[in-house]
């Protein structure tokens, strides 16, 4: 279980995160949702260990990680633009971490991952030849090979279009289930957050606006911000979809 | 067809210009290498040069010293750039490094040698400070020191820019994957930079190999190709045929290095996005690199210290009291003062004409739909001017324009500078123009502008900051160049750098340093001025953008 206790962070005197406390259960998919500049990326960087907290504690399985350096925490991340090494091919990227720790994943485990993410046919390709969705899957595989205790995903879907988006969503869910992996996703898209995760944490202005299951957030928005910015957006989308499918819905209603 | 008429006119003008001032002169060097002063065709000059023991020795010396200098410079420049990009050293200190590292660029190389003599020579400033002579300055050591100081700014600029374009987030990935610090360094800094490091090495090699100013003053018995060429042409027994052969041999390494650079360009790693990160804390690293960088810069810049001291002392090193006598003497000597005015005039006119020429060339290649062949011609011209050392161009002009009304005139010096430095300004212009929105001309034409109006009203204002940069590049280089003008400046058309070469015979070091200081301050002022102007025009462009953006947001 990951616990944050009263975590604070300021940049040049401007507070970015004010007193954040939260618990995340093992195997849970949690989305951190908020507008740009709300502090969600900083929160991700704090958990990963790229930046140090000014105050408070980060605890994982009763161990205080607040002052533990990034590479010793055992967490890992897939960046928004994937950060794949352009001078290596797909397979070399996926197995990059094994050069340093060969025992971390077995041959079969790597092959399973490649199969699960559907990357068999791309293994010898150079990174520049891949599409966005393929890059995302390679980056995911490269990170999973390291068997992270927590998987962090920074805007995993924002660079992808339409159908690919949905299929990557499924892959992320499958991986989290298959490996019973705690997954933390940063996103600015309410639809993405609410359809992908077990629980959603909405951040506004460095503070947690609401942290709960998707249905709770829809049913009981706790404050004006959640209502105005999160639900409103979904409402507009819903209405657009209803208008599009108006004919079909009427037919269905008549059948019933 | 009406379309492209103006572009084709520009192209024709450029083609004629370079045919006359690049192709014809170069061909004449080739012809001279076979015929010498007569008309008979023979290989005798090649035989004479290549079998003369001195020349092969000089060639070997040139290669040796250039490789050593290039290697050392690349390593030092890397350390400086690393300090700026990969340590948590204070911002001010980083700023200081980036400014101090490029200072020597504002001085002619011929001054470097005299600065070395007066710093490390028997009676030199630093020799006196340390109480003993640190090393023998004439020959290899002096050349190495001079070349490193000369090429460090260029290597530093190259590596520093490239490091700015490395996505530093890869360091996080590498650390998360369990790489050791050394592996992280290799994977996220060294490999992405390989192409740039090779470029820096080759570029500095090329500069050392073709420079004339430094060996002219501290070469001593260590003969290099440039000094051989000078003696063949302007020595006691000039031999034009042999000179032409030496010049052609001088081009070979340049052609090889430029070809390699061209190939390397493809291997440069490009990142889609640059993400700033917080660097890992490392106090030891920060302190070590700050000290190292400081030491490198102090060592390179300390040899120029003497320039600021010697001219203000009555008689170095015997009568050590302060005086402004020497400075006054230069300003009162109408001949020396006149030389300064000549230099500034040549530099301004070079910059003006050069900027227009490179702008024209870039308009053809970056903003027109003329056939690829024409564009290729311009690109090749730029490539060729990049490969030909200044001394060789000067020599070629000597062959072709001696006896014509152009001989020993300012126009020929100006044209020589324009051709010699054409490559970089052209590429700067082309790069900037090709980044602009491709539909501007069409849009403006639909609104009723003709081509010239579009260029004046839309393209030029948006290219203003680059135009100013190009102007400043031409100006500074025209002020400091010695190799390109040494053969073509006459007694009435002396510029500072050739005057310094002349003063060397009479050991007039006070005058040499005062003139060098004049160049330095002129360049500093010019650069500051153009920076300022460029910043103003950039800001104007940006505010226009921001305004548009906020208007969109409000809507």
Short mmCIF file of N, CA and C in Angstrom, two decimals, chain B residues 207-361:
data_model
loop_
_atom_site.label_atom_id
_atom_site.label_comp_id
_atom_site.label_asym_id
_atom_site.label_seq_id
_atom_site.Cartn_x
_atom_site.Cartn_y
_atom_site.Cartn_z
N UNK B 207 40.06 24.23 -39.13
CA UNK B 207 40.48 25.60 -38.81
C UNK B 207 41.97 25.67 -38.51
N UNK B 208 42.47 24.69 -37.74
CA UNK B 208 43.89 24.69 -37.39
C UNK B 208 44.73 24.49 -38.65
N UNK B 209 44.27 23.57 -39.50
CA UNK B 209 45.04 23.21 -40.68
C UNK B 209 45.19 24.40 -41.62
N UNK B 210 44.18 25.25 -41.69
CA UNK B 210 44.20 26.31 -42.69
C UNK B 210 44.55 27.68 -42.12
N UNK B 211 44.74 27.76 -40.79
CA UNK B 211 45.01 29.07 -40.22
C UNK B 211 46.42 29.55 -40.55
N UNK B 212 46.55 30.84 -40.78
CA UNK B 212 47.86 31.40 -41.09
C UNK B 212 48.39 32.27 -39.94
N UNK B 213 47.48 32.91 -39.22
CA UNK B 213 47.89 33.91 -38.22
C UNK B 213 48.77 33.36 -37.10
N UNK B 214 48.42 32.21 -36.57
CA UNK B 214 49.15 31.68 -35.42
C UNK B 214 50.55 31.20 -35.82
N UNK B 215 50.68 30.36 -36.87
CA UNK B 215 52.05 29.98 -37.25
C UNK B 215 52.88 31.17 -37.69
N UNK B 216 52.25 32.23 -38.19
CA UNK B 216 53.01 33.40 -38.62
C UNK B 216 53.79 34.01 -37.46
N UNK B 217 53.24 33.88 -36.24
CA UNK B 217 53.93 34.52 -35.12
C UNK B 217 54.70 33.54 -34.24
N UNK B 218 54.15 32.36 -33.97
CA UNK B 218 54.87 31.47 -33.05
C UNK B 218 55.30 30.16 -33.68
N UNK B 219 55.16 30.04 -34.98
CA UNK B 219 55.53 28.79 -35.64
C UNK B 219 56.99 28.43 -35.44
N UNK B 220 57.85 29.42 -35.47
CA UNK B 220 59.29 29.16 -35.30
C UNK B 220 59.80 28.21 -36.37
N UNK B 221 60.58 27.21 -35.96
CA UNK B 221 61.15 26.26 -36.91
C UNK B 221 60.14 25.18 -37.32
N UNK B 222 59.01 25.17 -36.65
CA UNK B 222 58.00 24.15 -36.89
C UNK B 222 57.15 24.59 -38.09
N UNK B 223 57.59 24.20 -39.28
CA UNK B 223 56.92 24.65 -40.50
C UNK B 223 55.59 23.95 -40.69
N UNK B 224 54.54 24.71 -41.04
CA UNK B 224 53.27 24.09 -41.38
C UNK B 224 52.91 24.52 -42.81
N UNK B 225 51.87 23.90 -43.36
CA UNK B 225 51.53 24.13 -44.76
C UNK B 225 51.25 25.61 -45.04
N UNK B 226 50.53 26.24 -44.10
CA UNK B 226 50.17 27.64 -44.32
C UNK B 226 51.40 28.52 -44.42
N UNK B 227 52.41 28.25 -43.59
CA UNK B 227 53.60 29.11 -43.65
C UNK B 227 54.40 28.81 -44.92
N UNK B 228 54.39 27.55 -45.38
CA UNK B 228 55.06 27.22 -46.64
C UNK B 228 54.41 28.01 -47.78
N UNK B 229 53.09 28.02 -47.78
CA UNK B 229 52.37 28.72 -48.85
C UNK B 229 52.74 30.20 -48.86
N UNK B 230 52.82 30.77 -47.66
CA UNK B 230 53.15 32.19 -47.57
C UNK B 230 54.54 32.47 -48.13
N UNK B 231 55.51 31.62 -47.75
CA UNK B 231 56.88 31.87 -48.25
C UNK B 231 56.97 31.63 -49.75
N UNK B 232 56.25 30.63 -50.26
CA UNK B 232 56.29 30.38 -51.70
C UNK B 232 55.80 31.61 -52.47
N UNK B 233 54.78 32.26 -51.92
CA UNK B 233 54.14 33.34 -52.65
C UNK B 233 54.77 34.70 -52.39
N UNK B 234 55.06 34.99 -51.12
CA UNK B 234 55.52 36.33 -50.80
C UNK B 234 56.93 36.33 -50.20
N UNK B 235 57.60 35.20 -50.28
CA UNK B 235 58.96 35.12 -49.74
C UNK B 235 59.94 35.82 -50.67
N UNK B 236 61.24 35.60 -50.40
CA UNK B 236 62.24 36.32 -51.19
C UNK B 236 62.25 35.87 -52.66
N UNK B 237 61.96 34.59 -52.91
CA UNK B 237 61.89 34.11 -54.30
C UNK B 237 60.49 33.55 -54.56
N UNK B 238 59.54 34.40 -54.95
CA UNK B 238 58.18 33.90 -55.14
C UNK B 238 58.12 32.87 -56.26
N UNK B 239 57.36 31.82 -56.04
CA UNK B 239 57.18 30.81 -57.07
C UNK B 239 55.69 30.48 -57.18
N UNK B 240 55.02 31.11 -58.12
CA UNK B 240 53.57 30.99 -58.21
C UNK B 240 53.12 29.58 -58.50
N UNK B 241 53.86 28.88 -59.33
CA UNK B 241 53.51 27.49 -59.66
C UNK B 241 53.50 26.62 -58.42
N UNK B 242 54.59 26.71 -57.65
CA UNK B 242 54.66 25.92 -56.42
C UNK B 242 53.56 26.34 -55.44
N UNK B 243 53.31 27.65 -55.36
CA UNK B 243 52.26 28.15 -54.49
C UNK B 243 50.92 27.52 -54.83
N UNK B 244 50.64 27.44 -56.12
CA UNK B 244 49.37 26.86 -56.55
C UNK B 244 49.28 25.39 -56.14
N UNK B 245 50.38 24.67 -56.26
CA UNK B 245 50.37 23.26 -55.86
C UNK B 245 50.11 23.13 -54.37
N UNK B 246 50.82 23.95 -53.57
CA UNK B 246 50.61 23.89 -52.12
C UNK B 246 49.15 24.21 -51.79
N UNK B 247 48.61 25.23 -52.47
CA UNK B 247 47.22 25.61 -52.21
C UNK B 247 46.27 24.45 -52.50
N UNK B 248 46.51 23.75 -53.60
CA UNK B 248 45.62 22.65 -53.95
C UNK B 248 45.73 21.53 -52.92
N UNK B 249 46.94 21.28 -52.46
CA UNK B 249 47.11 20.22 -51.45
C UNK B 249 46.43 20.64 -50.15
N UNK B 250 46.43 21.94 -49.88
CA UNK B 250 45.77 22.44 -48.68
C UNK B 250 44.26 22.18 -48.73
N UNK B 251 43.71 22.15 -49.92
CA UNK B 251 42.27 21.95 -50.05
C UNK B 251 41.88 20.51 -49.72
N UNK B 252 42.79 19.56 -50.00
CA UNK B 252 42.41 18.15 -49.85
C UNK B 252 41.84 17.81 -48.47
N UNK B 253 42.55 18.13 -47.37
CA UNK B 253 41.96 17.80 -46.07
C UNK B 253 40.63 18.51 -45.84
N UNK B 254 40.51 19.72 -46.39
CA UNK B 254 39.24 20.43 -46.21
C UNK B 254 38.11 19.69 -46.90
N UNK B 255 38.37 19.24 -48.12
CA UNK B 255 37.33 18.52 -48.85
C UNK B 255 36.96 17.25 -48.11
N UNK B 256 37.98 16.53 -47.63
CA UNK B 256 37.71 15.30 -46.90
C UNK B 256 36.89 15.60 -45.66
N UNK B 257 37.30 16.63 -44.89
CA UNK B 257 36.59 16.87 -43.64
C UNK B 257 35.16 17.33 -43.88
N UNK B 258 34.94 18.16 -44.90
CA UNK B 258 33.57 18.61 -45.16
C UNK B 258 32.71 17.44 -45.63
N UNK B 259 33.30 16.55 -46.42
CA UNK B 259 32.54 15.38 -46.86
C UNK B 259 32.13 14.54 -45.65
N UNK B 260 33.08 14.32 -44.75
CA UNK B 260 32.77 13.54 -43.56
C UNK B 260 31.67 14.22 -42.75
N UNK B 261 31.76 15.55 -42.62
CA UNK B 261 30.73 16.29 -41.88
C UNK B 261 29.36 16.06 -42.49
N UNK B 262 29.33 16.06 -43.80
CA UNK B 262 28.07 15.87 -44.51
C UNK B 262 27.46 14.51 -44.22
N UNK B 263 28.34 13.50 -44.18
CA UNK B 263 27.86 12.15 -43.89
C UNK B 263 27.39 12.07 -42.44
N UNK B 264 28.16 12.70 -41.54
CA UNK B 264 27.84 12.63 -40.12
C UNK B 264 26.48 13.23 -39.80
N UNK B 265 26.11 14.24 -40.56
CA UNK B 265 24.87 14.95 -40.29
C UNK B 265 23.69 13.98 -40.17
N UNK B 266 23.73 12.92 -40.97
CA UNK B 266 22.63 11.95 -40.96
C UNK B 266 22.56 11.17 -39.66
N UNK B 267 23.71 11.07 -38.96
CA UNK B 267 23.72 10.24 -37.77
C UNK B 267 23.35 10.99 -36.50
N UNK B 268 23.11 12.29 -36.63
CA UNK B 268 22.73 13.05 -35.44
C UNK B 268 21.38 12.57 -34.92
N UNK B 269 21.35 12.29 -33.61
CA UNK B 269 20.10 11.85 -33.00
C UNK B 269 19.21 13.06 -32.81
N UNK B 270 17.96 12.93 -33.22
CA UNK B 270 17.04 14.05 -33.01
C UNK B 270 15.95 13.66 -32.03
N UNK B 271 15.67 14.53 -31.10
CA UNK B 271 14.61 14.28 -30.14
C UNK B 271 13.39 15.11 -30.54
N UNK B 272 12.22 14.55 -30.24
CA UNK B 272 11.00 15.26 -30.62
C UNK B 272 10.75 16.42 -29.68
N UNK B 273 11.21 16.24 -28.46
CA UNK B 273 10.78 17.16 -27.43
C UNK B 273 11.92 17.32 -26.46
N UNK B 274 12.10 18.52 -25.94
CA UNK B 274 13.13 18.72 -24.94
C UNK B 274 12.43 18.96 -23.61
N UNK B 275 12.66 18.09 -22.64
CA UNK B 275 12.01 18.32 -21.36
C UNK B 275 13.06 18.68 -20.32
N UNK B 276 12.88 19.83 -19.68
CA UNK B 276 13.83 20.19 -18.63
C UNK B 276 13.56 19.31 -17.41
N UNK B 277 14.61 18.90 -16.73
CA UNK B 277 14.40 18.11 -15.52
C UNK B 277 15.24 18.70 -14.41
N UNK B 278 14.90 18.30 -13.19
CA UNK B 278 15.76 18.65 -12.08
C UNK B 278 16.91 17.68 -12.10
N UNK B 279 18.15 18.18 -12.16
CA UNK B 279 19.30 17.28 -12.20
C UNK B 279 19.52 16.67 -10.84
N UNK B 280 20.03 15.45 -10.87
CA UNK B 280 20.36 14.76 -9.63
C UNK B 280 21.34 15.62 -8.85
N UNK B 281 21.16 15.63 -7.53
CA UNK B 281 22.10 16.42 -6.73
C UNK B 281 23.47 15.77 -6.76
N UNK B 282 24.49 16.55 -6.88
CA UNK B 282 25.85 16.01 -6.89
C UNK B 282 26.82 17.12 -6.63
N UNK B 283 27.03 17.40 -5.36
CA UNK B 283 27.84 18.56 -4.99
C UNK B 283 29.27 18.37 -5.49
N UNK B 284 29.79 17.14 -5.36
CA UNK B 284 31.16 16.89 -5.79
C UNK B 284 31.30 17.17 -7.28
N UNK B 285 30.33 16.64 -8.06
CA UNK B 285 30.34 16.85 -9.50
C UNK B 285 30.32 18.34 -9.81
N UNK B 286 29.41 19.06 -9.16
CA UNK B 286 29.26 20.48 -9.44
C UNK B 286 30.55 21.24 -9.16
N UNK B 287 31.12 20.97 -8.00
CA UNK B 287 32.34 21.70 -7.63
C UNK B 287 33.47 21.35 -8.59
N UNK B 288 33.62 20.04 -8.88
CA UNK B 288 34.72 19.61 -9.75
C UNK B 288 34.62 20.28 -11.12
N UNK B 289 33.43 20.26 -11.70
CA UNK B 289 33.30 20.82 -13.04
C UNK B 289 33.39 22.35 -13.05
N UNK B 290 32.90 22.97 -11.98
CA UNK B 290 33.02 24.43 -11.92
C UNK B 290 34.48 24.83 -11.88
N UNK B 291 35.26 24.11 -11.07
CA UNK B 291 36.68 24.45 -10.95
C UNK B 291 37.39 24.17 -12.27
N UNK B 292 37.08 23.01 -12.86
CA UNK B 292 37.71 22.62 -14.12
C UNK B 292 37.43 23.67 -15.20
N UNK B 293 36.16 24.05 -15.32
CA UNK B 293 35.79 25.03 -16.35
C UNK B 293 36.47 26.36 -16.09
N UNK B 294 36.47 26.76 -14.83
CA UNK B 294 37.13 28.01 -14.47
C UNK B 294 38.60 27.97 -14.88
N UNK B 295 39.25 26.83 -14.58
CA UNK B 295 40.67 26.68 -14.89
C UNK B 295 40.90 26.77 -16.40
N UNK B 296 40.05 26.09 -17.17
CA UNK B 296 40.20 26.11 -18.64
C UNK B 296 40.12 27.54 -19.15
N UNK B 297 39.11 28.26 -18.67
CA UNK B 297 38.91 29.61 -19.18
C UNK B 297 40.01 30.55 -18.71
N UNK B 298 40.45 30.39 -17.47
CA UNK B 298 41.52 31.25 -16.98
C UNK B 298 42.78 31.01 -17.81
N UNK B 299 43.06 29.72 -18.09
CA UNK B 299 44.26 29.41 -18.87
C UNK B 299 44.17 30.02 -20.28
N UNK B 300 43.00 29.89 -20.92
CA UNK B 300 42.91 30.41 -22.29
C UNK B 300 42.90 31.93 -22.29
N UNK B 301 42.20 32.51 -21.33
CA UNK B 301 42.05 33.96 -21.38
C UNK B 301 43.27 34.68 -20.80
N UNK B 302 44.02 34.00 -19.92
CA UNK B 302 45.14 34.69 -19.26
C UNK B 302 46.17 35.14 -20.28
N UNK B 303 46.27 34.38 -21.40
CA UNK B 303 47.28 34.79 -22.36
C UNK B 303 46.91 36.08 -23.08
N UNK B 304 45.65 36.47 -22.96
CA UNK B 304 45.26 37.73 -23.58
C UNK B 304 45.39 38.92 -22.63
N UNK B 305 45.64 38.58 -21.36
CA UNK B 305 45.76 39.60 -20.33
C UNK B 305 46.81 40.63 -20.72
N UNK B 306 47.88 40.09 -21.29
CA UNK B 306 49.03 40.92 -21.62
C UNK B 306 48.66 42.08 -22.56
N UNK B 307 47.69 41.80 -23.43
CA UNK B 307 47.25 42.82 -24.38
C UNK B 307 46.76 44.08 -23.69
N UNK B 308 46.21 43.89 -22.49
CA UNK B 308 45.62 45.02 -21.79
C UNK B 308 46.66 45.75 -20.93
N UNK B 309 47.85 45.14 -20.84
CA UNK B 309 48.85 45.72 -19.95
C UNK B 309 50.00 46.34 -20.73
N UNK B 310 50.59 45.55 -21.62
CA UNK B 310 51.81 46.01 -22.30
C UNK B 310 51.66 47.38 -22.99
N UNK B 311 50.59 47.61 -23.74
CA UNK B 311 50.52 48.89 -24.44
C UNK B 311 50.43 50.09 -23.50
N UNK B 312 50.11 49.84 -22.23
CA UNK B 312 49.95 50.95 -21.30
C UNK B 312 51.19 51.14 -20.42
N UNK B 313 52.28 50.48 -20.81
CA UNK B 313 53.49 50.58 -20.01
C UNK B 313 54.59 51.18 -20.87
N UNK B 314 55.40 52.01 -20.25
CA UNK B 314 56.38 52.78 -21.03
C UNK B 314 57.26 51.92 -21.92
N UNK B 315 57.98 51.00 -21.30
CA UNK B 315 58.80 50.13 -22.12
C UNK B 315 58.91 48.77 -21.46
N UNK B 316 58.02 47.89 -21.84
CA UNK B 316 58.01 46.54 -21.29
C UNK B 316 59.30 45.83 -21.66
N UNK B 317 60.00 45.13 -20.78
CA UNK B 317 59.74 45.02 -19.34
C UNK B 317 60.70 45.86 -18.52
N UNK B 318 61.27 46.91 -19.14
CA UNK B 318 62.34 47.63 -18.44
C UNK B 318 61.84 48.83 -17.66
N UNK B 319 61.02 49.67 -18.32
CA UNK B 319 60.49 50.82 -17.60
C UNK B 319 59.00 50.59 -17.42
N UNK B 320 58.63 50.25 -16.20
CA UNK B 320 57.29 49.70 -15.97
C UNK B 320 56.27 50.73 -15.50
N UNK B 321 56.39 51.99 -15.86
CA UNK B 321 55.39 52.92 -15.37
C UNK B 321 54.27 53.09 -16.40
N UNK B 322 53.10 53.43 -15.89
CA UNK B 322 51.90 53.53 -16.70
C UNK B 322 51.98 54.74 -17.65
N UNK B 323 51.51 54.53 -18.87
CA UNK B 323 51.48 55.64 -19.81
C UNK B 323 50.41 55.42 -20.87
N UNK B 324 49.89 56.52 -21.39
CA UNK B 324 48.93 56.40 -22.49
C UNK B 324 49.60 56.77 -23.82
N UNK B 325 50.91 57.00 -23.72
CA UNK B 325 51.70 57.44 -24.86
C UNK B 325 51.45 56.58 -26.12
N UNK B 326 51.54 55.24 -25.95
CA UNK B 326 51.45 54.35 -27.11
C UNK B 326 50.08 54.40 -27.76
N UNK B 327 49.07 54.47 -26.89
CA UNK B 327 47.71 54.53 -27.43
C UNK B 327 47.52 55.81 -28.22
N UNK B 328 48.01 56.90 -27.59
CA UNK B 328 47.91 58.20 -28.27
C UNK B 328 48.66 58.16 -29.59
N UNK B 329 49.85 57.56 -29.54
CA UNK B 329 50.68 57.52 -30.74
C UNK B 329 49.93 56.88 -31.90
N UNK B 330 49.19 55.78 -31.60
CA UNK B 330 48.45 55.10 -32.67
C UNK B 330 47.40 56.03 -33.26
N UNK B 331 46.69 56.73 -32.37
CA UNK B 331 45.62 57.59 -32.87
C UNK B 331 46.17 58.82 -33.60
N UNK B 332 47.39 59.23 -33.19
CA UNK B 332 47.98 60.38 -33.86
C UNK B 332 48.63 60.01 -35.18
N UNK B 333 49.07 58.77 -35.28
CA UNK B 333 49.70 58.30 -36.51
C UNK B 333 48.59 58.14 -37.55
N UNK B 334 48.55 59.06 -38.49
CA UNK B 334 47.41 59.06 -39.41
C UNK B 334 47.37 57.76 -40.22
N UNK B 335 48.54 57.14 -40.41
CA UNK B 335 48.57 55.90 -41.18
C UNK B 335 47.90 54.78 -40.41
N UNK B 336 48.24 54.62 -39.12
CA UNK B 336 47.65 53.55 -38.31
C UNK B 336 46.17 53.79 -38.12
N UNK B 337 45.82 55.03 -37.81
CA UNK B 337 44.41 55.34 -37.60
C UNK B 337 43.63 55.07 -38.88
N UNK B 338 44.27 55.44 -39.99
CA UNK B 338 43.64 55.19 -41.29
C UNK B 338 43.39 53.71 -41.52
N UNK B 339 44.33 52.88 -41.07
CA UNK B 339 44.16 51.44 -41.23
C UNK B 339 42.93 50.96 -40.45
N UNK B 340 42.75 51.52 -39.27
CA UNK B 340 41.57 51.15 -38.47
C UNK B 340 40.29 51.52 -39.21
N UNK B 341 40.28 52.76 -39.74
CA UNK B 341 39.10 53.19 -40.49
C UNK B 341 38.86 52.26 -41.68
N UNK B 342 39.95 51.90 -42.38
CA UNK B 342 39.82 50.97 -43.51
C UNK B 342 39.14 49.68 -43.07
N UNK B 343 39.63 49.11 -41.94
CA UNK B 343 39.10 47.84 -41.47
C UNK B 343 37.60 47.93 -41.19
N UNK B 344 37.21 48.98 -40.48
CA UNK B 344 35.80 49.12 -40.13
C UNK B 344 34.96 49.26 -41.40
N UNK B 345 35.49 50.06 -42.33
CA UNK B 345 34.75 50.26 -43.56
C UNK B 345 34.60 48.94 -44.33
N UNK B 346 35.71 48.22 -44.46
CA UNK B 346 35.66 46.92 -45.14
C UNK B 346 34.66 46.00 -44.44
N UNK B 347 34.69 45.98 -43.11
CA UNK B 347 33.81 45.08 -42.37
C UNK B 347 32.35 45.46 -42.58
N UNK B 348 32.05 46.75 -42.53
CA UNK B 348 30.65 47.18 -42.70
C UNK B 348 30.17 46.84 -44.11
N UNK B 349 30.99 47.15 -45.10
CA UNK B 349 30.56 46.88 -46.48
C UNK B 349 30.45 45.38 -46.75
N UNK B 350 31.40 44.61 -46.20
CA UNK B 350 31.31 43.15 -46.34
C UNK B 350 30.01 42.65 -45.73
N UNK B 351 29.72 43.14 -44.53
CA UNK B 351 28.53 42.69 -43.84
C UNK B 351 27.28 43.05 -44.63
N UNK B 352 27.26 44.27 -45.14
CA UNK B 352 26.08 44.74 -45.86
C UNK B 352 25.87 43.91 -47.14
N UNK B 353 26.91 43.86 -47.98
CA UNK B 353 26.78 43.14 -49.24
C UNK B 353 26.62 41.64 -48.99
N UNK B 354 27.36 41.11 -48.02
CA UNK B 354 27.28 39.69 -47.72
C UNK B 354 25.90 39.28 -47.24
N UNK B 355 25.29 40.12 -46.40
CA UNK B 355 23.96 39.80 -45.89
C UNK B 355 22.95 39.78 -47.04
N UNK B 356 23.05 40.77 -47.91
CA UNK B 356 22.12 40.81 -49.04
C UNK B 356 22.30 39.58 -49.93
N UNK B 357 23.55 39.23 -50.17
CA UNK B 357 23.83 38.09 -51.04
C UNK B 357 23.31 36.78 -50.44
N UNK B 358 23.57 36.57 -49.15
CA UNK B 358 23.13 35.31 -48.55
C UNK B 358 21.60 35.28 -48.42
N UNK B 359 21.02 36.45 -48.19
CA UNK B 359 19.56 36.54 -48.14
C UNK B 359 18.97 36.15 -49.50
N UNK B 360 19.55 36.70 -50.55
CA UNK B 360 19.10 36.36 -51.90
C UNK B 360 19.21 34.87 -52.17
N UNK B 361 20.34 34.30 -51.82
CA UNK B 361 20.55 32.87 -52.03
C UNK B 361 19.52 32.05 -51.27
#
